[in-house]
Amino acid sequence: MAAAASTSTTFGFIGLGIMGQGMVNNLLKEGRAMVVWNRSAGKCQELLEAYPALVTVASTPTEVVAKADITFSMLSTLEASEAVFGEVVAGVTEGKAIIDCATLTPERMQEQEAQIKAKGGRFLEAPVSGSKGPAATGQLIFLCGGEDALFSLVRPELDIMGKASFNFGPVGAGSRMKLVVNMIMGNMLTSLAEGMALAEASSLSQSQLLEVLDLGVMSNMMFRLKGPNMMNRAYGPQFPLKHAQKDMRFALALGDAVGQALPVSAAANAAFLHAREGHGDDDFGAVYEAVRPPPSSTAQAAVLFDFDGTLGDTEAPAMDVAFWYLAPFLVGATAANVASLRGDFVRENAGKAIEFMLEACNAERAKAGLPSVAEVVDAGSLDADLVAVVDSARSAYGLPPLVGVLPKPYDAEAHLSTCKVETVSALGTCATSCPGVIPALCALRSRGVRYAIATTSPKPRVPTCVDKAGLRAFFPDSKIHSGESDFDPPRFKPMPDVYLRAAQGEDREPGACVAVEDSASGVGSAANAGIGLIVGYVGASHIPAEKKADHARMLQLGTRSENKRGADIVISQFEDLLPLVDHFNHLVESPGGGGPGASKIQFPAEVLGKLSGVYWC
């Protein structure tokens, strides 16, 4: 039974969206006097008309806080909260209480607490578990963090709006619990979506699948609610998918902060990101659209991507690991100058296998009349000061001191193997996709364009990066082709083999494929394979802004291709790939279609006019 309404306390409510509207209605039904504000004033007027004796409409959030003793806030996104919170703080005076029910990061909640307390106010985080229906019926679960006295003070109001309330400790604890809960919910819903998709693809009854699930230990309310929606592809918003994906993103960030691997959640987040393109405002059950059987391929062209420095913004960390592994052996390297050598090393070796880097290092040492890497290791004659700098840099990636991992007696294969293992370990903690990659992949999929990865880099390194970067929903193992791991002996770029295999895997002739590359060896591999369109890309972080033009020109020179063919065009923004693919697909589908494979493609002005970033052609 809810406690009787206080006759002296005035409550405020900021944010009357999908959740807030139901919450404030329940408070009003119990006789609470409310000062309300919403970005769109119409919802406030509706409340005023329904409860004229209890509702006061404020013109600003500051006015709400100034007139209320206790103010609840329920804003949908971090951006909305940041836009409004300054006005909330402006209204705080001694003793006023702010109860924030949004799902934000723990760090953001703690920042808000500090600002409120600095004005003499009190703060409680109270994110909720539940969606539109529970908000309307008073069945939310409040996951709080903050002082016990304030939690007890507002407990009667929490009991009106919800069926349970918990206080988990200091501010931040409630948000952490909410992120864990919503992460599990997102994973469960993605799993249901995959099951529904598999049933559909296997010609099984989805309704019978839901009946079976409901009769067993996996029976739960969410499956009962969302399963039929997936079956009917009806996604009236209860919990908008864009907000669910935000929570998944925050949960993954929390995992990174505490060192907890979340591979299942990373894959689920990728599915939500995919579904967000076109379904962000729909209910989060629309994640089904990301995993259900894709439409039959309607495009004749396919896109084959390099990984490091193209799909993955991983070239810099991968090259960092290689650089600091070889740094003690580089000609002219000292403790004082070694860090300054890194930039040129990364740019010159991007796209190359570590085998070639070690070979070049030994060649430079021989040319300078210096002992080989093997001789230095076996003699134990490494520069101790230089190694100390190297070890400090390696520690940033969680790697152990160098001397402890160098094989002794020296063995080149063991040396290379250790570097590859360390690269996988480092990238498993920091791999991200390049800007614009996921929206571009979503758009390609919606166009029916097939795609795959064609990389020199080995397995399991690339699959590890795919998982960490949230790209697994786009690239199952069958779409990841490695020049090093899929051939015996390895066929490194600029050899054509990995592109030929990737084209075959997508059931396309090389001339009907687009290659996207960031390195000269990669462009050479694509040219040597007869790929129809070669697009260079300079948007990854390993290419600094002042070097992008030079790098683009290098990709266009064709120095590693047998016929001296370079990139047909070089782009700096990943989304600019889409109009190029559309144009190329039109060429392929035309009579006598197929890309030239040996001559440069010319793009008409109307195509180039669709590019938003800097390009070179």
Coordinates of C-alpha atoms in Angstrom, one line a residue:
M1 CA 0.0 0.0 0.0
A2 CA 1.5 3.4 -1.0
A3 CA 2.0 5.9 1.8
A4 CA -0.4 8.8 2.1
A5 CA 0.5 11.8 0.1
S6 CA 2.3 14.5 2.0
T7 CA 0.4 17.7 2.4
S8 CA 3.5 19.9 2.5
T9 CA 5.9 18.3 -0.1
T10 CA 5.8 19.5 -3.7
F11 CA 7.2 17.2 -6.3
G12 CA 8.7 18.1 -9.7
F13 CA 9.0 16.0 -12.8
I14 CA 11.3 16.7 -15.8
G15 CA 10.8 14.6 -19.0
L16 CA 7.4 13.3 -20.1
G17 CA 8.4 10.8 -22.7
I18 CA 7.5 7.2 -23.2
M19 CA 8.5 6.4 -19.6
G20 CA 8.0 9.7 -17.8
Q21 CA 4.4 10.1 -18.8
G22 CA 3.3 6.9 -17.1
M23 CA 5.4 7.6 -14.0
V24 CA 4.0 11.1 -13.4
N25 CA 0.4 9.9 -14.1
N26 CA 0.8 7.3 -11.3
L27 CA 2.0 10.0 -8.9
L28 CA -0.9 12.3 -9.8
K29 CA -3.4 9.5 -9.3
E30 CA -2.1 9.2 -5.7
G31 CA -2.6 12.9 -5.1
R32 CA 0.9 14.2 -5.4
A33 CA 1.2 17.9 -6.4
M34 CA 3.5 18.1 -9.4
V35 CA 5.4 20.8 -11.1
V36 CA 6.2 19.5 -14.6
W37 CA 8.3 20.4 -17.6
N38 CA 8.9 18.7 -21.0
R39 CA 10.7 19.8 -24.1
S40 CA 7.4 19.6 -26.1
A41 CA 4.8 21.5 -24.0
G42 CA 1.8 19.6 -25.3
K43 CA 2.2 16.7 -22.9
C44 CA 2.3 19.2 -19.9
Q45 CA -1.0 20.7 -21.1
E46 CA -2.6 17.3 -21.2
L47 CA -1.6 16.7 -17.6
L48 CA -2.8 20.2 -16.6
E49 CA -6.2 19.5 -18.2
A50 CA -6.5 16.1 -16.5
Y51 CA -5.3 17.3 -13.0
P52 CA -5.8 21.1 -12.8
A53 CA -5.7 21.1 -9.0
L54 CA -2.4 19.2 -8.8
V55 CA -0.4 20.2 -11.9
T56 CA 1.7 23.3 -12.4
V57 CA 3.4 23.7 -15.7
A58 CA 6.9 25.2 -15.6
S59 CA 8.5 27.1 -18.4
T60 CA 12.1 25.7 -17.7
P61 CA 13.7 22.9 -15.7
T62 CA 15.2 25.6 -13.4
E63 CA 11.6 26.7 -12.5
V64 CA 10.6 23.1 -11.7
V65 CA 13.5 22.6 -9.3
A66 CA 12.9 26.1 -7.7
K67 CA 9.3 25.3 -7.0
A68 CA 9.6 21.7 -6.0
D69 CA 11.1 20.1 -2.9
I70 CA 11.9 16.8 -4.6
T71 CA 12.4 16.7 -8.4
F72 CA 12.3 13.5 -10.5
S73 CA 14.0 13.5 -13.9
M74 CA 13.5 10.9 -16.6
L75 CA 15.3 11.9 -19.8
S76 CA 15.9 9.4 -22.5
T77 CA 19.6 9.9 -23.5
L78 CA 22.9 11.1 -22.2
E79 CA 22.7 14.0 -24.7
A80 CA 19.3 15.0 -23.5
S81 CA 20.5 14.9 -19.9
E82 CA 23.6 17.0 -20.6
A83 CA 21.4 19.5 -22.5
V84 CA 19.1 20.0 -19.5
F85 CA 21.2 19.3 -16.4
G86 CA 22.8 22.7 -16.2
E87 CA 19.3 24.2 -15.9
V88 CA 18.5 21.7 -13.2
V89 CA 21.6 22.7 -11.2
A90 CA 20.7 26.4 -11.6
G91 CA 17.5 25.8 -9.6
V92 CA 19.1 23.9 -6.7
T93 CA 19.3 25.5 -3.3
E94 CA 20.0 24.1 0.2
G95 CA 18.1 20.9 0.9
K96 CA 16.4 20.4 -2.5
A97 CA 16.6 16.8 -3.8
I98 CA 17.1 15.5 -7.3
I99 CA 16.1 12.0 -8.2
D100 CA 17.5 11.0 -11.7
C101 CA 15.7 8.0 -13.2
A102 CA 17.6 7.9 -16.5
T103 CA 20.0 5.3 -17.6
L104 CA 23.4 7.0 -17.8
T105 CA 27.0 6.0 -17.2
P106 CA 28.0 5.6 -13.5
E107 CA 30.6 8.4 -14.1
R108 CA 27.9 10.8 -15.4
M109 CA 25.7 10.1 -12.3
Q110 CA 28.7 10.8 -10.0
E111 CA 29.4 14.1 -11.8
Q112 CA 25.8 15.1 -11.4
E113 CA 25.9 14.2 -7.7
A114 CA 28.9 16.4 -7.2
Q115 CA 27.3 19.4 -8.9
I116 CA 24.1 19.1 -6.9
K117 CA 25.9 18.7 -3.6
A118 CA 28.0 21.7 -4.4
K119 CA 24.8 23.8 -4.4
G120 CA 23.7 22.3 -1.0
G121 CA 21.3 19.8 -2.7
R122 CA 20.8 16.1 -2.3
F123 CA 21.0 13.5 -5.1
L124 CA 19.8 10.0 -5.7
E125 CA 20.3 7.9 -8.9
A126 CA 17.2 5.8 -9.5
P127 CA 17.4 4.2 -13.0
V128 CA 14.5 1.8 -13.7
S129 CA 14.1 -1.7 -15.0
G130 CA 11.0 -1.8 -17.1
S131 CA 9.5 -0.2 -20.3
K132 CA 6.4 1.7 -21.3
G133 CA 3.9 -0.9 -20.0
P134 CA 5.3 -1.2 -16.5
A135 CA 5.8 2.6 -16.3
A136 CA 2.1 3.0 -17.0
T137 CA 1.0 0.4 -14.5
G138 CA 3.3 1.2 -11.7
Q139 CA 5.4 -2.0 -12.1
L140 CA 8.9 -0.5 -12.5
I141 CA 11.9 -1.7 -10.5
F142 CA 14.1 1.1 -9.2
L143 CA 17.8 0.4 -9.0
C144 CA 19.1 3.2 -6.8
G145 CA 22.4 4.5 -5.6
G146 CA 22.9 7.3 -3.0
E147 CA 22.3 8.1 0.7
D148 CA 20.0 5.8 2.6
A149 CA 18.1 8.8 4.2
L150 CA 17.1 10.2 0.8
F151 CA 16.2 6.8 -0.5
S152 CA 13.9 6.3 2.5
L153 CA 12.4 9.8 2.1
V154 CA 11.3 9.1 -1.5
R155 CA 10.4 5.4 -1.0
P156 CA 6.7 6.1 -0.9
E157 CA 6.8 7.7 -4.3
L158 CA 9.0 4.9 -5.7
D159 CA 6.4 2.5 -4.4
I160 CA 3.7 4.3 -6.3
M161 CA 5.7 4.1 -9.6
G162 CA 7.2 0.7 -9.1
K163 CA 6.8 -2.8 -7.6
A164 CA 10.3 -2.9 -6.0
S165 CA 13.1 -0.5 -5.1
F166 CA 16.7 -1.3 -4.2
N167 CA 19.6 0.9 -2.9
F168 CA 22.9 -0.7 -3.9
G169 CA 25.3 1.8 -2.3
P170 CA 26.9 5.0 -3.3
V171 CA 25.9 6.9 -6.4
G172 CA 27.2 4.9 -9.4
A173 CA 26.2 1.5 -8.0
G174 CA 22.6 1.8 -9.2
S175 CA 23.8 2.7 -12.7
R176 CA 26.2 -0.2 -12.8
M177 CA 23.4 -2.6 -11.8
K178 CA 21.1 -1.2 -14.4
L179 CA 23.8 -1.6 -17.1
V180 CA 24.3 -5.3 -16.1
V181 CA 20.6 -5.9 -16.1
N182 CA 20.0 -4.3 -19.5
M183 CA 23.0 -6.0 -21.0
I184 CA 21.6 -9.4 -20.0
M185 CA 18.2 -8.4 -21.4
G186 CA 19.8 -7.3 -24.7
N187 CA 21.7 -10.6 -24.9
M188 CA 18.5 -12.6 -24.2
L189 CA 16.5 -10.7 -26.8
T190 CA 19.3 -11.1 -29.4
S191 CA 19.4 -14.8 -28.7
L192 CA 15.6 -15.0 -29.2
A193 CA 15.9 -13.1 -32.4
E194 CA 18.6 -15.5 -33.7
G195 CA 16.4 -18.5 -32.7
M196 CA 13.4 -17.0 -34.5
A197 CA 15.6 -16.3 -37.6
L198 CA 17.0 -19.8 -37.6
A199 CA 13.4 -21.3 -37.3
E200 CA 12.4 -19.1 -40.3
A201 CA 15.4 -20.1 -42.3
S202 CA 14.8 -23.8 -41.5
S203 CA 11.1 -23.7 -42.5
L204 CA 10.0 -24.2 -38.9
S205 CA 7.0 -22.7 -37.2
Q206 CA 8.0 -19.6 -35.2
S207 CA 4.7 -19.8 -33.2
Q208 CA 5.5 -23.4 -32.2
L209 CA 9.0 -22.4 -31.2
L210 CA 7.6 -19.8 -28.9
E211 CA 5.1 -22.3 -27.5
V212 CA 8.0 -24.8 -26.8
L213 CA 10.0 -22.0 -25.1
D214 CA 7.1 -21.0 -22.9
L215 CA 6.6 -24.5 -21.6
G216 CA 10.2 -25.0 -20.4
V217 CA 12.7 -23.4 -18.1
M218 CA 13.3 -20.6 -20.6
S219 CA 9.7 -19.3 -20.2
N220 CA 9.8 -15.6 -19.4
M221 CA 7.6 -12.5 -19.9
M222 CA 10.0 -10.8 -22.4
F223 CA 9.9 -13.8 -24.8
R224 CA 6.1 -13.9 -24.5
L225 CA 5.8 -10.2 -25.4
K226 CA 8.5 -9.8 -28.0
G227 CA 8.3 -13.2 -29.8
P228 CA 5.0 -12.5 -31.4
N229 CA 6.2 -9.0 -32.4
M230 CA 9.2 -10.5 -34.1
M231 CA 6.9 -13.1 -35.8
N232 CA 4.6 -10.3 -37.1
R233 CA 7.5 -7.8 -37.6
A234 CA 5.5 -5.3 -35.6
Y235 CA 7.6 -3.1 -33.3
G236 CA 5.5 -0.4 -31.7
P237 CA 7.9 1.3 -29.3
Q238 CA 7.8 0.1 -25.7
F239 CA 11.6 0.5 -25.2
P240 CA 13.1 2.2 -28.3
L241 CA 15.9 0.2 -29.8
K242 CA 18.3 3.2 -30.0
H243 CA 18.1 3.4 -26.2
A244 CA 18.7 -0.3 -25.7
Q245 CA 21.8 0.0 -27.9
K246 CA 22.9 2.9 -25.8
D247 CA 22.7 0.8 -22.7
M248 CA 24.6 -2.0 -24.4
R249 CA 27.3 0.5 -25.4
F250 CA 27.6 1.7 -21.8
A251 CA 27.8 -1.8 -20.5
L252 CA 30.6 -2.7 -22.8
A253 CA 32.4 0.5 -21.6
L254 CA 31.9 -0.6 -18.0
G255 CA 33.4 -4.0 -18.9
D256 CA 36.4 -2.3 -20.4
A257 CA 36.8 -0.2 -17.3
V258 CA 36.9 -3.1 -14.9
G259 CA 38.7 -5.5 -17.2
Q260 CA 35.8 -7.9 -17.8
A261 CA 35.6 -9.5 -21.3
L262 CA 32.1 -9.4 -22.7
P263 CA 32.3 -11.2 -26.1
V264 CA 28.6 -12.2 -26.2
S265 CA 27.5 -8.7 -25.4
A266 CA 29.8 -7.3 -28.0
A267 CA 28.2 -9.5 -30.6
A268 CA 24.7 -8.5 -29.4
N269 CA 25.6 -4.8 -29.5
A270 CA 26.7 -5.2 -33.1
A271 CA 23.3 -6.7 -33.9
F272 CA 21.6 -3.7 -32.2
L273 CA 23.8 -1.3 -34.1
H274 CA 22.9 -3.0 -37.3
A275 CA 19.2 -2.8 -36.5
R276 CA 19.5 0.8 -35.4
E277 CA 19.9 1.8 -39.0
G278 CA 16.3 2.1 -39.9
H279 CA 14.8 0.9 -36.7
G280 CA 16.2 3.1 -34.0
D281 CA 12.8 4.5 -32.9
D282 CA 11.1 1.1 -33.1
D283 CA 10.9 -1.2 -30.1
F284 CA 14.1 -3.1 -29.3
G285 CA 12.5 -6.3 -30.5
A286 CA 13.4 -4.9 -34.0
V287 CA 16.9 -6.4 -33.3
Y288 CA 15.3 -9.3 -35.2
E289 CA 15.7 -7.3 -38.4
A290 CA 19.5 -7.4 -38.0
V291 CA 19.6 -11.2 -37.7
R292 CA 16.7 -12.5 -39.8
P293 CA 17.6 -14.1 -43.2
P294 CA 18.9 -11.3 -45.4
P295 CA 17.2 -10.5 -48.7
S296 CA 18.4 -12.4 -51.7
S297 CA 21.4 -10.7 -53.1
T298 CA 20.1 -8.2 -55.7
A299 CA 23.4 -6.6 -56.5
Q300 CA 25.9 -8.1 -58.9
A301 CA 28.9 -6.4 -57.3
A302 CA 30.6 -7.5 -54.1
V303 CA 32.9 -5.6 -51.7
L304 CA 36.1 -7.1 -50.4
F305 CA 37.6 -5.3 -47.5
D306 CA 41.1 -5.3 -46.1
F307 CA 40.9 -5.3 -42.3
D308 CA 43.7 -3.5 -40.4
G309 CA 43.4 0.2 -41.2
T310 CA 40.3 -0.2 -43.3
L311 CA 37.5 -1.9 -41.4
G312 CA 39.4 -2.0 -38.2
D313 CA 41.2 1.0 -36.7
T314 CA 43.8 -1.5 -35.7
E315 CA 46.8 -0.7 -37.8
A316 CA 48.3 1.7 -35.3
P317 CA 48.1 -0.6 -32.3
A318 CA 49.2 -3.6 -34.4
M319 CA 52.2 -1.7 -35.7
D320 CA 52.9 -0.4 -32.2
V321 CA 53.3 -3.9 -30.9
A322 CA 55.6 -4.8 -33.9
F323 CA 57.6 -1.6 -33.5
W324 CA 58.2 -2.0 -29.8
Y325 CA 59.1 -5.7 -30.4
L326 CA 61.7 -4.7 -33.0
A327 CA 62.8 -1.3 -31.6
P328 CA 65.9 -2.5 -29.7
F329 CA 67.3 -3.8 -33.1
L330 CA 66.5 -0.8 -35.3
V331 CA 69.6 0.9 -36.7
G332 CA 70.2 4.1 -34.9
A333 CA 67.6 3.6 -32.2
T334 CA 68.5 4.9 -28.7
A335 CA 66.6 5.5 -25.5
A336 CA 66.5 9.2 -26.4
N337 CA 65.2 8.9 -29.9
V338 CA 63.3 5.6 -30.2
A339 CA 59.8 7.1 -29.7
S340 CA 60.4 9.6 -32.5
L341 CA 61.1 6.7 -34.9
R342 CA 57.6 5.1 -34.4
G343 CA 55.6 7.3 -36.7
D344 CA 57.6 6.6 -39.9
F345 CA 57.9 2.9 -38.9
V346 CA 54.1 2.6 -38.7
R347 CA 53.5 4.4 -42.0
E348 CA 56.2 2.5 -43.9
N349 CA 55.2 -0.9 -42.6
A350 CA 51.4 -0.6 -42.6
G351 CA 49.9 -3.7 -44.3
K352 CA 53.1 -5.7 -44.1
A353 CA 53.6 -9.0 -42.3
I354 CA 56.0 -9.1 -39.3
E355 CA 58.2 -11.5 -41.3
F356 CA 59.0 -8.8 -43.8
M357 CA 59.7 -6.3 -41.0
L358 CA 62.2 -8.6 -39.3
E359 CA 63.8 -9.4 -42.6
A360 CA 64.2 -5.7 -43.4
C361 CA 65.6 -5.0 -39.9
N362 CA 68.3 -7.6 -40.4
A363 CA 69.1 -6.3 -43.9
E364 CA 69.5 -2.8 -42.5
R365 CA 71.8 -4.1 -39.7
A366 CA 73.9 -6.0 -42.2
K367 CA 74.2 -2.9 -44.4
A368 CA 75.3 -0.9 -41.4
G369 CA 77.9 -3.5 -40.4
L370 CA 76.0 -4.5 -37.2
P371 CA 75.4 -8.0 -35.8
S372 CA 72.1 -9.7 -36.7
V373 CA 69.1 -9.8 -34.4
A374 CA 70.0 -13.4 -33.5
E375 CA 73.6 -12.5 -32.6
V376 CA 72.4 -9.6 -30.4
V377 CA 69.9 -11.7 -28.5
D378 CA 72.3 -14.7 -28.0
A379 CA 75.1 -12.3 -26.8
G380 CA 72.7 -10.6 -24.4
S381 CA 74.0 -7.2 -25.7
L382 CA 70.8 -5.3 -25.8
D383 CA 71.0 -1.6 -24.7
A384 CA 69.6 -1.6 -21.2
D385 CA 68.4 2.0 -21.4
L386 CA 66.7 1.4 -24.7
V387 CA 65.0 -1.7 -23.4
A388 CA 63.7 0.2 -20.4
V389 CA 61.9 2.6 -22.7
V390 CA 60.6 -0.3 -24.8
D391 CA 59.3 -2.1 -21.7
S392 CA 57.5 1.0 -20.6
A393 CA 55.7 1.3 -24.0
R394 CA 54.8 -2.4 -24.0
S395 CA 53.3 -2.2 -20.6
A396 CA 50.6 0.2 -22.0
Y397 CA 49.3 -2.9 -23.9
G398 CA 49.6 -5.2 -20.9
L399 CA 52.7 -6.9 -22.4
P400 CA 55.5 -8.2 -20.3
P401 CA 59.2 -7.0 -20.3
L402 CA 60.8 -7.8 -23.7
V403 CA 63.9 -9.7 -22.5
G404 CA 61.6 -12.3 -20.9
V405 CA 59.9 -13.2 -24.2
L406 CA 62.8 -13.1 -26.6
P407 CA 63.8 -16.7 -27.4
K408 CA 67.3 -17.7 -26.3
P409 CA 69.0 -19.3 -28.0
Y410 CA 67.5 -17.2 -30.7
D411 CA 65.0 -18.8 -33.0
A412 CA 63.4 -16.5 -35.7
E413 CA 60.2 -18.6 -35.9
A414 CA 59.7 -18.4 -32.2
H415 CA 60.4 -14.7 -32.3
L416 CA 57.8 -14.1 -34.9
S417 CA 55.3 -16.4 -33.2
T418 CA 55.6 -14.5 -29.9
C419 CA 55.0 -11.2 -31.6
K420 CA 51.9 -12.5 -33.3
V421 CA 50.5 -13.8 -30.0
E422 CA 51.2 -10.5 -28.3
T423 CA 49.5 -8.6 -31.2
V424 CA 46.4 -10.7 -30.7
S425 CA 46.5 -10.1 -26.9
A426 CA 46.9 -6.3 -27.4
L427 CA 44.2 -6.0 -30.1
G428 CA 41.8 -8.1 -28.0
T429 CA 41.7 -5.2 -25.5
C430 CA 41.7 -2.1 -27.9
A431 CA 40.4 -3.0 -31.4
T432 CA 37.7 -0.7 -32.7
S433 CA 36.1 -0.2 -36.1
C434 CA 37.0 2.8 -38.3
P435 CA 34.6 5.7 -38.2
G436 CA 31.5 5.1 -40.4
V437 CA 32.2 1.4 -40.9
I438 CA 29.1 0.0 -39.2
P439 CA 26.6 2.4 -40.9
A440 CA 28.2 1.6 -44.3
L441 CA 28.0 -2.1 -43.7
C442 CA 24.3 -1.8 -42.8
A443 CA 23.7 0.2 -46.0
L444 CA 25.5 -2.4 -48.1
R445 CA 23.5 -5.2 -46.6
S446 CA 20.2 -3.3 -47.1
R447 CA 21.2 -2.9 -50.8
G448 CA 21.8 -6.7 -51.1
V449 CA 25.5 -6.2 -51.7
R450 CA 27.7 -9.1 -50.7
Y451 CA 30.9 -8.4 -48.7
A452 CA 33.8 -10.2 -47.1
I453 CA 37.3 -9.6 -45.6
A454 CA 40.4 -10.2 -47.6
T455 CA 43.4 -9.6 -45.4
T456 CA 47.1 -10.6 -45.1
S457 CA 46.7 -10.6 -41.3
P458 CA 46.5 -14.0 -39.6
K459 CA 43.8 -15.9 -37.6
P460 CA 42.9 -15.8 -34.8
R461 CA 44.1 -12.1 -34.8
V462 CA 41.5 -10.9 -37.3
P463 CA 38.5 -12.8 -35.8
T464 CA 39.5 -11.5 -32.4
C465 CA 39.5 -7.9 -33.7
V466 CA 36.2 -8.5 -35.5
D467 CA 34.6 -9.6 -32.2
K468 CA 36.1 -6.7 -30.1
A469 CA 35.2 -4.1 -32.8
G470 CA 31.5 -5.3 -32.8
L471 CA 31.6 -6.5 -36.4
R472 CA 30.8 -10.2 -35.9
A473 CA 27.2 -9.8 -37.0
F474 CA 28.6 -8.8 -40.4
F475 CA 31.5 -11.2 -40.7
P476 CA 31.1 -14.8 -39.6
D477 CA 34.2 -16.9 -40.0
S478 CA 33.2 -17.9 -43.5
K479 CA 33.6 -14.3 -44.6
I480 CA 37.1 -13.8 -43.2
H481 CA 39.9 -14.8 -45.6
S482 CA 43.5 -14.6 -44.5
G483 CA 46.6 -14.7 -46.8
E484 CA 48.7 -15.9 -44.0
S485 CA 46.4 -18.5 -42.4
D486 CA 44.3 -19.8 -45.3
F487 CA 47.3 -20.9 -47.5
D488 CA 50.3 -23.2 -47.1
P489 CA 52.7 -21.6 -47.6
P490 CA 51.2 -18.2 -46.7
R491 CA 50.3 -16.0 -49.7
F492 CA 51.0 -12.5 -48.5
K493 CA 49.8 -9.4 -50.3
P494 CA 50.6 -8.2 -53.0
M495 CA 50.1 -11.7 -54.2
P496 CA 46.5 -12.0 -55.5
D497 CA 45.5 -15.2 -53.8
V498 CA 43.5 -13.9 -50.9
Y499 CA 41.4 -11.6 -53.1
L500 CA 40.8 -14.4 -55.6
R501 CA 39.6 -16.6 -52.7
A502 CA 37.4 -13.9 -51.2
A503 CA 35.7 -13.2 -54.6
Q504 CA 35.1 -17.0 -55.1
G505 CA 33.6 -17.1 -51.6
E506 CA 31.1 -14.5 -52.5
D507 CA 30.4 -16.2 -55.9
R508 CA 31.6 -13.3 -57.9
E509 CA 34.2 -12.8 -60.6
P510 CA 37.1 -10.6 -59.5
G511 CA 36.1 -8.0 -62.1
A512 CA 32.7 -7.7 -60.4
C513 CA 34.3 -6.9 -57.0
V514 CA 35.3 -3.8 -55.2
A515 CA 38.5 -3.8 -53.0
V516 CA 38.9 -1.3 -50.2
E517 CA 42.5 -0.9 -49.1
D518 CA 44.8 1.3 -47.1
S519 CA 48.2 0.0 -48.1
A520 CA 50.3 -0.2 -51.2
S521 CA 50.7 -4.0 -50.9
G522 CA 46.9 -4.3 -50.6
V523 CA 46.3 -2.2 -53.6
G524 CA 48.8 -4.3 -55.5
S525 CA 47.1 -7.5 -54.4
A526 CA 43.8 -6.3 -55.6
A527 CA 45.2 -5.1 -58.9
N528 CA 47.1 -8.4 -59.4
A529 CA 43.8 -10.3 -58.8
G530 CA 42.0 -8.2 -61.5
I531 CA 39.6 -6.6 -59.0
G532 CA 37.1 -4.4 -60.9
L533 CA 37.3 -1.3 -58.7
I534 CA 40.0 -0.4 -56.2
V535 CA 39.1 2.2 -53.5
G536 CA 41.9 3.5 -51.3
Y537 CA 41.0 4.6 -47.8
V538 CA 43.0 7.0 -45.6
G539 CA 40.5 7.6 -42.7
A540 CA 42.1 5.4 -40.1
S541 CA 44.0 6.9 -37.1
H542 CA 47.4 5.6 -38.2
I543 CA 47.5 8.1 -41.0
P544 CA 47.8 11.6 -39.5
A545 CA 45.9 14.5 -41.1
E546 CA 49.0 16.1 -42.6
K547 CA 50.0 12.8 -44.3
K548 CA 46.6 11.8 -45.8
A549 CA 47.3 13.5 -49.2
D550 CA 50.7 11.9 -49.5
H551 CA 49.3 8.5 -48.5
A552 CA 46.5 8.8 -51.0
R553 CA 48.9 9.6 -53.8
M554 CA 51.0 6.6 -52.8
L555 CA 48.0 4.3 -53.1
Q556 CA 47.3 5.6 -56.6
L557 CA 50.9 5.0 -57.9
G558 CA 50.5 1.2 -58.1
T559 CA 54.0 0.5 -57.0
R560 CA 53.2 -3.1 -55.9
S561 CA 51.0 -4.2 -58.8
E562 CA 52.4 -6.0 -61.8
N563 CA 50.6 -3.7 -64.3
K564 CA 51.3 -0.6 -62.2
R565 CA 47.6 -0.1 -61.6
G566 CA 46.9 1.9 -58.4
A567 CA 43.7 2.8 -56.6
D568 CA 41.0 4.2 -58.9
I569 CA 39.9 6.6 -56.2
V570 CA 40.9 7.3 -52.5
I571 CA 38.4 8.4 -49.9
S572 CA 38.8 9.8 -46.4
Q573 CA 35.3 9.1 -45.1
F574 CA 34.1 5.5 -45.0
E575 CA 30.5 6.3 -45.9
D576 CA 31.7 7.7 -49.2
L577 CA 32.2 4.2 -50.3
L578 CA 28.4 3.8 -50.9
P579 CA 27.9 6.0 -54.0
L580 CA 31.0 4.5 -55.5
V581 CA 29.7 1.0 -55.0
D582 CA 26.3 2.0 -56.4
H583 CA 27.9 3.4 -59.5
F584 CA 30.2 0.4 -59.9
N585 CA 27.3 -2.0 -59.5
H586 CA 25.5 -0.1 -62.3
L587 CA 28.5 -0.7 -64.5
V588 CA 28.6 -4.4 -63.6
E589 CA 24.9 -4.9 -64.3
S590 CA 25.1 -3.1 -67.7
P591 CA 25.4 -5.2 -70.9
G592 CA 28.9 -6.6 -71.0
G593 CA 29.2 -5.7 -67.4
G594 CA 32.2 -6.1 -65.1
G595 CA 34.8 -3.7 -63.9
P596 CA 37.8 -3.1 -66.2
G597 CA 40.2 -4.8 -63.8
A598 CA 43.1 -3.3 -65.7
S599 CA 42.2 0.3 -66.4
K600 CA 41.2 3.2 -64.2
I601 CA 37.5 3.8 -63.6
Q602 CA 36.3 7.3 -64.3
F603 CA 33.5 8.6 -62.0
P604 CA 31.0 11.1 -63.4
A605 CA 30.5 14.4 -61.7
E606 CA 27.1 13.4 -60.2
V607 CA 28.7 10.5 -58.4
L608 CA 31.6 12.6 -57.1
G609 CA 29.2 15.2 -56.0
K610 CA 27.7 12.7 -53.5
L611 CA 31.0 12.3 -51.6
S612 CA 31.1 14.3 -48.4
G613 CA 34.8 13.9 -47.5
V614 CA 38.0 14.8 -49.2
Y615 CA 38.9 12.4 -52.0
W616 CA 41.6 11.9 -54.6
C617 CA 41.0 10.5 -58.1

